[in-house]
Amino acid sequence: MLIALFCVLTVLFDFWDVKLVSNNFRNKMLVKIIQQGSGAIAAILLMLRLKIRLFGKPQGWIYLIPCLIIAIDNFQFSAYFNGEMTLIRKGALDFFLFGAYCMLVGLFEECIFRGIIFSVIAGLFSKDKKGFLYTYVVSSLVFGCAHLLNGISGAVILQVGYTCLTGGLFAFCLMKTQNILCCAAIHGIYNFCGLLFDEMGTGVVFDVGTAVTMLIVSVLVGIFVLWKVWTYSEEERTSLYQKLGVVKQKEVNK
């Protein structure tokens, strides 16, 4: 019942034009915070009910570094330093509300996609290395294709493409840290860096320098991530699958 209530609140605030404060930007952020927070609570409660145990002590802290590099690289450094983008809102409260919104989006989406959906997909395939690779790829594709809900257009198709790749990054974060909160933090930082000037400035500009920098960093980190996915050990896979609740230790094969 509690899960259903928070699900209803999540949907309700997507359509309800509620006025909480007079400032339009802050009102928008507050509504989104309530909406995403409600969704995150519902997803966490469902994870706990399904016995998905991804809230323990994080593993492999060092693997947060390549994830963090990609998240920060989502900021349009070249365009910003060339003066092509300018912040309009600079107040501490505005930054706090926007940051809280980004983090809650990360928490909500990671609990859904890397917590629940990843676990469901893992349960569909064999529990050996081949099945794990299928789970990794399919879960990343599902995350990307979910953005088709935004509509069908050239911009959305492009979004689907790069969110499939970021889905792979967030799945990598889950694999190595085995902690959903680490995934949520990386996701939140990625959103903050990428959307900052859309929400609080004159808009995002992707100049040549930005595009080239993002491409180089993404390729280098992508090669590293794919190598680590391919060489993911049986011990790590066993530990992850146990936390996902899809197998007992003896059921994981080489």
XYZ file of C-alpha atoms in Angstrom:
254
model
C 0.000 0.000 0.000
C 2.812 2.415 0.919
C 4.641 1.670 -2.342
C 1.445 2.319 -4.308
C 0.919 5.632 -2.484
C 4.356 6.936 -3.405
C 3.875 5.728 -6.999
C 0.636 7.725 -7.192
C 2.417 10.829 -5.845
C 5.141 10.412 -8.470
C 2.615 10.340 -11.295
C 0.418 13.043 -9.763
C 3.180 15.624 -9.573
C 4.009 14.991 -13.232
C 0.640 16.494 -14.215
C -0.418 18.661 -11.261
C 0.488 22.314 -11.747
C 0.942 23.076 -8.058
C 2.229 26.404 -6.707
C 4.353 26.011 -3.588
C 6.390 29.238 -3.727
C 6.165 32.414 -5.793
C 9.560 32.052 -7.500
C 8.919 30.040 -10.674
C 12.320 28.319 -10.824
C 12.290 27.337 -7.160
C 8.702 26.163 -7.440
C 9.628 24.009 -10.427
C 12.569 22.489 -8.553
C 10.521 21.845 -5.397
C 7.791 20.067 -7.358
C 10.387 17.950 -9.144
C 12.117 17.172 -5.847
C 8.839 15.950 -4.341
C 8.055 13.927 -7.457
C 11.475 12.300 -7.798
C 11.738 11.803 -4.047
C 8.392 9.997 -3.993
C 9.509 7.780 -6.860
C 12.817 7.039 -5.147
C 11.084 6.035 -1.901
C 8.705 3.735 -3.802
C 11.624 2.130 -5.673
C 13.686 1.652 -2.499
C 10.750 0.062 -0.682
C 10.202 -2.280 -3.622
C 13.895 -3.211 -3.688
C 13.757 -4.051 0.009
C 10.606 -6.094 -0.524
C 12.303 -8.017 -3.337
C 15.324 -8.571 -1.057
C 17.692 -6.718 -3.375
C 20.568 -5.867 -1.049
C 22.519 -3.081 -2.758
C 22.708 -0.693 0.189
C 25.655 -2.244 2.015
C 29.297 -1.191 2.173
C 30.546 -0.218 -1.312
C 33.228 -2.326 -2.959
C 35.951 -1.216 -5.395
C 35.972 2.492 -4.599
C 38.728 3.108 -7.144
C 36.364 2.254 -10.008
C 34.311 5.313 -9.178
C 37.114 7.384 -10.734
C 36.412 6.565 -14.422
C 32.677 6.959 -13.744
C 33.285 10.348 -12.137
C 35.463 11.431 -15.068
C 32.593 10.784 -17.488
C 30.095 12.510 -15.197
C 32.219 15.667 -14.908
C 33.071 15.579 -18.621
C 29.331 15.994 -19.291
C 29.900 19.667 -18.456
C 30.481 21.795 -21.584
C 33.912 23.120 -20.539
C 35.001 24.505 -23.908
C 31.760 26.401 -24.538
C 31.744 27.770 -20.992
C 35.323 29.040 -21.018
C 34.778 30.535 -24.470
C 31.938 32.602 -23.000
C 29.209 30.892 -25.038
C 27.235 29.936 -21.929
C 26.382 32.123 -18.945
C 24.704 31.408 -15.618
C 21.587 33.435 -14.929
C 20.810 32.062 -11.482
C 23.692 32.180 -9.015
C 21.989 32.011 -5.631
C 23.051 29.317 -3.154
C 19.451 28.178 -2.663
C 18.952 27.786 -6.423
C 22.095 25.655 -6.671
C 21.013 23.568 -3.696
C 17.534 22.916 -5.101
C 18.885 22.068 -8.541
C 21.538 19.795 -7.035
C 18.960 18.035 -4.854
C 16.733 17.510 -7.884
C 19.606 16.012 -9.917
C 20.583 13.659 -7.095
C 17.015 12.479 -6.581
C 16.613 11.809 -10.308
C 19.788 9.741 -10.075
C 18.510 7.851 -7.024
C 15.068 7.198 -8.536
C 16.341 6.033 -11.922
C 19.177 3.936 -10.515
C 16.891 2.122 -8.082
C 14.540 1.368 -10.984
C 17.046 0.486 -13.709
C 20.159 -0.779 -11.914
C 18.329 -2.002 -8.842
C 15.082 -3.627 -9.972
C 15.296 -4.024 -13.762
C 18.936 -5.179 -13.744
C 17.998 -7.816 -11.150
C 15.002 -8.993 -13.174
C 17.083 -9.269 -16.354
C 19.852 -11.104 -14.492
C 17.253 -13.639 -13.384
C 16.233 -14.301 -17.004
C 19.653 -15.313 -18.308
C 22.105 -18.009 -17.273
C 24.267 -17.142 -14.305
C 27.583 -17.778 -16.057
C 29.813 -15.215 -17.783
C 27.797 -15.315 -21.013
C 24.539 -14.690 -19.187
C 26.118 -11.848 -17.255
C 27.270 -10.162 -20.471
C 23.751 -10.486 -21.869
C 22.401 -8.883 -18.695
C 24.867 -6.011 -18.963
C 24.030 -5.268 -22.600
C 20.252 -5.734 -22.375
C 19.922 -3.618 -19.218
C 21.860 -0.803 -20.892
C 19.623 -0.987 -23.971
C 16.490 -0.957 -21.814
C 17.715 2.188 -20.053
C 18.344 3.908 -23.366
C 15.093 2.817 -25.009
C 13.088 3.968 -21.982
C 13.842 7.520 -23.112
C 11.622 6.932 -26.141
C 8.843 7.842 -23.703
C 9.980 11.427 -24.275
C 8.570 11.160 -27.811
C 9.933 10.430 -31.271
C 12.243 13.030 -32.768
C 15.822 13.374 -33.937
C 16.865 14.760 -30.558
C 15.189 11.894 -28.691
C 16.791 9.265 -30.948
C 20.172 10.842 -30.221
C 19.314 10.803 -26.518
C 18.449 7.100 -26.716
C 21.848 6.427 -28.271
C 23.954 8.133 -25.645
C 21.794 6.973 -22.734
C 22.419 3.374 -23.815
C 26.111 4.174 -23.346
C 25.606 5.930 -20.013
C 23.448 2.978 -18.968
C 26.494 0.816 -19.575
C 28.575 3.166 -17.424
C 26.092 3.087 -14.545
C 25.858 -0.721 -14.829
C 29.657 -0.846 -14.625
C 29.473 1.265 -11.465
C 26.978 -1.221 -10.026
C 29.190 -4.177 -10.961
C 32.267 -2.794 -9.270
C 30.814 -1.043 -6.219
C 27.778 -3.322 -5.701
C 26.081 -0.318 -4.154
C 23.110 1.487 -5.675
C 23.884 4.743 -3.843
C 27.234 5.002 -5.651
C 25.397 4.613 -8.959
C 22.891 7.264 -7.902
C 25.666 9.712 -6.955
C 27.447 9.287 -10.308
C 24.136 9.613 -12.156
C 23.260 12.745 -10.187
C 26.620 14.398 -10.872
C 26.273 13.504 -14.569
C 22.871 15.207 -14.676
C 24.086 18.245 -12.711
C 27.036 18.861 -15.033
C 25.025 18.318 -18.198
C 21.849 20.227 -17.320
C 23.210 23.114 -15.245
C 23.088 25.732 -18.004
C 19.802 24.422 -19.368
C 18.070 24.991 -16.048
C 20.049 27.877 -14.543
C 21.727 29.580 -17.493
C 21.420 30.705 -21.077
C 21.282 27.159 -22.421
C 23.740 24.434 -23.395
C 26.130 24.960 -26.313
C 27.995 22.010 -27.835
C 30.872 23.614 -29.696
C 33.634 21.721 -31.495
C 35.928 21.776 -28.463
C 33.227 20.322 -26.223
C 32.352 17.607 -28.723
C 35.989 16.612 -29.289
C 36.782 16.533 -25.564
C 33.708 14.432 -24.777
C 34.494 12.035 -27.623
C 38.111 11.466 -26.574
C 37.288 10.994 -22.884
C 34.311 8.742 -23.661
C 36.316 6.480 -25.979
C 39.205 6.093 -23.524
C 36.952 5.416 -20.533
C 34.686 3.219 -22.682
C 37.584 0.953 -23.659
C 38.562 0.601 -20.001
C 34.977 -0.146 -18.932
C 34.435 -2.785 -21.627
C 37.708 -4.469 -20.699
C 36.657 -4.610 -17.036
C 33.215 -5.923 -17.972
C 34.772 -8.666 -20.118
C 37.219 -9.663 -17.356
C 34.651 -9.476 -14.540
C 35.622 -12.270 -12.168
C 33.484 -15.173 -11.017
C 33.959 -14.068 -7.409
C 32.630 -10.597 -8.177
C 29.738 -12.031 -10.180
C 28.817 -14.383 -7.358
C 28.806 -11.565 -4.821
C 26.747 -9.279 -7.076
C 24.162 -11.920 -7.948
C 23.685 -12.782 -4.310
C 22.943 -9.129 -3.544
C 20.566 -8.979 -6.488
C 18.737 -11.936 -4.976
C 18.760 -13.972 -8.194
C 21.001 -16.881 -7.112
C 22.565 -18.659 -4.221
C 26.356 -18.882 -4.283
C 26.453 -22.516 -5.449
C 24.283 -21.687 -8.460
C 26.821 -19.364 -10.117
C 28.880 -21.198 -12.740
C 32.256 -20.381 -14.189
